[in-house]
Amino acid sequence: QVQLVQSGAEVKKPGASVRVSCKTSGYTFTDFYLHWVRQAPGQGLEWMGRINPNSGDTKYAQTFQGRVTMTSDTSISTAYMELSSLRHDDTAVYFCARERPPVATNSWGQGTLVTVSS
Amino acid sequence: DIQMTQSPSTLSASVGDRVNITCRASQSISKWLAWYQQKPGKAPKLLIYKASNLEIGVPSSFSGSGSGTEFTLTISSLQPGDFATYYCQHYNNYSPWTFGQGTRVEIK
């Protein structure tokens, strides 16, 4: 079955960068886009962007342009999301999710808590 | 970007109640709308895609309707496991995806 397993929790200082990984299994990695969504404590869901693992093509939400980089390693079926210049309000749970057209995203990782604290 | 507005923000209901949650888009999105359920500490779970299609394994008590700019998620008879937060999401290949702000369904 389709599985998305994310890396563990991170604690970072303001100004640092964080990279979260999303290891996939149970399907052909290059056949489906992967999206990243975050959720600040007690807040709603925020779409960050997506990557086409086959081509490396990315599309980012305007809010994160210039600070986020999404990449993938097809040899290990893993996607990455790197967020730079971290601020306190980047503290959130970050999710990866697989898109299956026309269904939107129906397979999600378990989430990775990133805490930004001085 | 397309803005999605949900109402109400919070809804108090009892087991067995019929519940409606509304989602409005700032411009027409045809039927490119999904609904998710999220419980505390868990990832969102897809319920409905393309406005009215039930995801595999989701109870038939959930249904979706609408097109263009106005959409509704209906739970025909609220069950104990349905108390959660619900999000609508606009999705397509041509514009950034966006979520509504969420509707919390709580026990009355």
Short mmCIF file of C-alpha atoms in Angstrom, two decimals:
data_model
loop_
_atom_site.label_atom_id
_atom_site.label_comp_id
_atom_site.label_asym_id
_atom_site.label_seq_id
_atom_site.Cartn_x
_atom_site.Cartn_y
_atom_site.Cartn_z
CA GLN A 1 0.00 0.00 0.00
CA VAL A 2 1.00 3.61 -0.48
CA GLN A 3 3.11 4.96 2.40
CA LEU A 4 4.73 8.31 3.03
CA VAL A 5 7.11 8.36 6.00
CA GLN A 6 8.56 11.67 7.10
CA SER A 7 11.70 12.50 9.04
CA GLY A 8 11.64 13.27 12.74
CA ALA A 9 11.01 16.44 14.68
CA GLU A 10 13.47 19.31 14.42
CA VAL A 11 14.37 22.26 16.63
CA LYS A 12 16.03 25.17 14.88
CA LYS A 13 17.16 28.68 15.75
CA PRO A 14 15.79 31.74 13.95
CA GLY A 15 17.66 32.36 10.71
CA ALA A 16 18.61 28.70 10.24
CA SER A 17 17.32 26.29 7.60
CA VAL A 18 15.50 23.00 7.97
CA ARG A 19 15.14 20.09 5.58
CA VAL A 20 12.28 17.63 5.97
CA SER A 21 12.25 14.35 4.06
CA CYS A 22 9.33 12.26 2.83
CA LYS A 23 10.19 8.67 1.91
CA THR A 24 7.56 7.01 -0.25
CA SER A 25 6.75 3.38 -1.03
CA GLY A 26 4.02 1.29 -2.57
CA TYR A 27 3.82 3.10 -5.91
CA THR A 28 5.98 4.44 -8.74
CA PHE A 29 7.54 7.58 -7.26
CA THR A 30 7.85 9.44 -10.55
CA ASP A 31 4.20 8.98 -11.53
CA PHE A 32 2.64 11.40 -9.01
CA TYR A 33 3.23 14.94 -7.81
CA LEU A 34 4.11 15.48 -4.14
CA HIS A 35 2.78 18.43 -2.20
CA TRP A 36 3.86 20.06 1.05
CA VAL A 37 1.35 21.52 3.52
CA ARG A 38 2.00 23.03 6.92
CA GLN A 39 -0.08 23.66 10.02
CA ALA A 40 0.94 26.06 12.76
CA PRO A 41 -0.17 25.15 16.30
CA GLY A 42 -3.95 25.53 16.59
CA GLN A 43 -4.20 26.93 13.07
CA GLY A 44 -5.45 25.76 9.68
CA LEU A 45 -3.77 24.07 6.75
CA GLU A 46 -1.47 26.07 4.48
CA TRP A 47 -0.38 24.80 1.05
CA MET A 48 3.33 25.42 0.46
CA GLY A 49 3.89 24.00 -3.00
CA ARG A 50 4.47 20.87 -5.00
CA ILE A 51 7.09 19.01 -6.99
CA ASN A 52 6.89 16.77 -10.03
CA PRO A 53 9.40 14.05 -9.06
CA ASN A 54 9.74 12.98 -12.70
CA SER A 55 10.93 16.34 -14.02
CA GLY A 56 11.88 18.23 -10.86
CA ASP A 57 9.45 20.98 -11.84
CA THR A 58 8.17 22.90 -8.83
CA LYS A 59 5.40 25.34 -8.06
CA TYR A 60 5.50 27.30 -4.81
CA ALA A 61 2.94 29.37 -2.96
CA GLN A 62 3.69 33.07 -3.19
CA THR A 63 4.11 33.23 0.60
CA PHE A 64 7.15 30.97 0.47
CA GLN A 65 8.78 32.09 -2.77
CA GLY A 66 12.50 32.61 -2.23
CA ARG A 67 12.56 30.68 1.06
CA VAL A 68 11.42 27.20 0.11
CA THR A 69 13.09 24.61 -2.09
CA MET A 70 11.48 21.29 -2.97
CA THR A 71 13.60 18.53 -4.41
CA SER A 72 13.42 14.79 -4.98
CA ASP A 73 15.76 11.83 -5.23
CA THR A 74 14.23 9.26 -7.55
CA SER A 75 16.85 6.64 -6.64
CA ILE A 76 15.42 6.39 -3.13
CA SER A 77 11.83 7.55 -3.83
CA THR A 78 12.20 10.44 -1.42
CA ALA A 79 11.11 14.06 -1.58
CA TYR A 80 12.58 16.92 0.41
CA MET A 81 11.36 20.32 1.53
CA GLU A 82 13.92 22.88 2.69
CA LEU A 83 12.80 26.12 4.33
CA SER A 84 15.40 28.80 4.96
CA SER A 85 15.64 31.99 7.04
CA LEU A 86 13.42 30.41 9.67
CA ARG A 87 11.28 32.65 11.89
CA HIS A 88 9.38 31.87 15.07
CA ASP A 89 6.13 31.78 13.08
CA ASP A 90 7.49 28.93 10.93
CA THR A 91 6.90 26.67 13.94
CA ALA A 92 4.46 24.14 12.55
CA VAL A 93 3.79 20.56 11.57
CA TYR A 94 4.87 20.00 7.98
CA PHE A 95 3.10 17.33 5.91
CA CYS A 96 3.92 15.78 2.57
CA ALA A 97 1.02 14.44 0.51
CA ARG A 98 0.71 12.56 -2.77
CA GLU A 99 -1.55 13.92 -5.49
CA ARG A 100 -3.58 11.41 -7.46
CA PRO A 101 -5.48 13.24 -10.21
CA PRO A 102 -8.32 14.03 -10.24
CA VAL A 103 -8.62 13.14 -6.58
CA ALA A 104 -6.36 15.84 -5.04
CA THR A 105 -4.18 14.47 -2.23
CA ASN A 106 -5.35 11.19 -0.73
CA SER A 107 -2.14 9.86 0.84
CA TRP A 108 -0.36 11.85 3.54
CA GLY A 109 2.76 11.55 5.63
CA GLN A 110 2.49 11.52 9.40
CA GLY A 111 3.77 15.08 9.74
CA THR A 112 7.03 16.54 11.04
CA LEU A 113 7.07 19.11 13.84
CA VAL A 114 9.54 21.91 13.23
CA THR A 115 10.06 24.19 16.21
CA VAL A 116 11.85 27.50 15.74
CA SER A 117 13.13 28.75 19.06
CA SER A 118 15.96 30.96 20.22
CA ASP B 1 -4.57 33.56 -5.69
CA ILE B 2 -8.02 32.11 -5.21
CA GLN B 3 -9.36 32.62 -1.69
CA MET B 4 -11.56 29.99 -0.02
CA THR B 5 -13.96 31.04 2.74
CA GLN B 6 -15.70 28.49 4.94
CA SER B 7 -18.70 28.98 7.18
CA PRO B 8 -19.36 28.55 9.96
CA SER B 9 -16.00 28.53 11.76
CA THR B 10 -17.46 26.41 14.54
CA LEU B 11 -20.59 24.30 14.55
CA SER B 12 -22.19 22.72 17.62
CA ALA B 13 -24.30 19.65 16.87
CA SER B 14 -25.60 16.42 18.37
CA VAL B 15 -25.23 12.82 17.29
CA GLY B 16 -27.79 12.14 14.58
CA ASP B 17 -27.99 15.75 13.39
CA ARG B 18 -27.74 16.72 9.73
CA VAL B 19 -24.85 19.15 9.26
CA ASN B 20 -23.97 21.49 6.38
CA ILE B 21 -20.66 23.29 5.91
CA THR B 22 -20.29 25.91 3.18
CA CYS B 23 -17.21 26.88 1.20
CA ARG B 24 -17.07 29.87 -1.15
CA ALA B 25 -14.36 30.55 -3.73
CA SER B 26 -13.29 34.08 -4.67
CA GLN B 27 -13.67 33.13 -8.35
CA SER B 28 -15.06 30.19 -10.26
CA ILE B 29 -13.17 26.95 -9.73
CA SER B 30 -15.58 24.74 -11.68
CA LYS B 31 -15.67 21.53 -9.59
CA TRP B 32 -12.04 21.54 -8.48
CA LEU B 33 -12.83 21.27 -4.80
CA ALA B 34 -11.94 18.70 -2.16
CA TRP B 35 -13.10 18.23 1.43
CA TYR B 36 -10.90 16.87 4.22
CA GLN B 37 -11.52 15.77 7.79
CA GLN B 38 -8.79 16.29 10.37
CA LYS B 39 -8.63 15.02 13.93
CA PRO B 40 -6.14 16.35 16.52
CA GLY B 41 -2.59 15.17 15.95
CA LYS B 42 -3.46 13.45 12.68
CA ALA B 43 -2.97 14.16 9.00
CA PRO B 44 -6.01 15.31 7.03
CA LYS B 45 -8.16 12.60 5.49
CA LEU B 46 -9.71 13.10 2.07
CA LEU B 47 -13.51 12.75 2.06
CA ILE B 48 -14.74 14.26 -1.21
CA TYR B 49 -13.01 15.15 -4.48
CA LYS B 50 -14.18 17.06 -7.56
CA ALA B 51 -16.90 18.63 -5.41
CA SER B 52 -19.19 15.63 -5.17
CA ASN B 53 -17.22 12.39 -5.52
CA LEU B 54 -16.89 10.23 -2.42
CA GLU B 55 -13.37 8.93 -1.78
CA ILE B 56 -13.08 5.14 -1.46
CA GLY B 57 -13.83 3.95 2.05
CA VAL B 58 -15.60 7.12 3.20
CA PRO B 59 -19.09 6.54 4.66
CA SER B 60 -22.03 7.48 2.46
CA SER B 61 -23.28 9.76 5.24
CA PHE B 62 -20.84 12.30 3.74
CA SER B 63 -21.77 14.08 0.52
CA GLY B 64 -20.63 17.11 -1.40
CA SER B 65 -22.35 19.44 -3.82
CA GLY B 66 -21.82 22.65 -5.74
CA SER B 67 -19.81 24.10 -8.58
CA GLY B 68 -18.38 27.45 -9.60
CA THR B 69 -17.99 29.45 -6.41
CA GLU B 70 -20.29 27.81 -3.86
CA PHE B 71 -19.92 24.36 -2.35
CA THR B 72 -21.43 22.38 0.51
CA LEU B 73 -20.30 19.42 2.57
CA THR B 74 -23.22 17.56 4.16
CA ILE B 75 -23.09 14.96 6.91
CA SER B 76 -26.52 13.35 6.86
CA SER B 77 -26.42 11.87 10.37
CA LEU B 78 -23.57 12.94 12.62
CA GLN B 79 -21.74 10.06 14.30
CA PRO B 80 -19.40 10.24 17.33
CA GLY B 81 -16.35 9.80 15.08
CA ASP B 82 -17.38 12.76 12.93
CA PHE B 83 -16.53 15.38 15.54
CA ALA B 84 -13.45 16.91 13.93
CA THR B 85 -12.30 19.88 11.85
CA TYR B 86 -13.24 20.03 8.17
CA TYR B 87 -11.37 21.88 5.43
CA CYS B 88 -12.25 22.65 1.85
CA GLN B 89 -9.46 22.92 -0.69
CA HIS B 90 -9.29 24.35 -4.18
CA TYR B 91 -7.01 22.35 -6.45
CA ASN B 92 -6.09 22.34 -10.12
CA ASN B 93 -3.01 22.52 -12.31
CA TYR B 94 -3.33 26.21 -13.19
CA SER B 95 -3.22 28.08 -9.91
CA PRO B 96 -1.84 27.65 -6.40
CA TRP B 97 -3.87 25.35 -4.21
CA THR B 98 -5.60 26.96 -1.25
CA PHE B 99 -7.48 25.74 1.82
CA GLY B 100 -10.43 27.24 3.61
CA GLN B 101 -9.81 28.27 7.20
CA GLY B 102 -11.58 25.21 8.60
CA THR B 103 -14.85 24.38 10.37
CA ARG B 104 -14.71 22.76 13.78
CA VAL B 105 -17.65 20.44 14.47
CA GLU B 106 -18.09 20.06 18.20
CA ILE B 107 -20.49 18.22 20.46
CA LYS B 108 -23.49 20.28 21.55
#
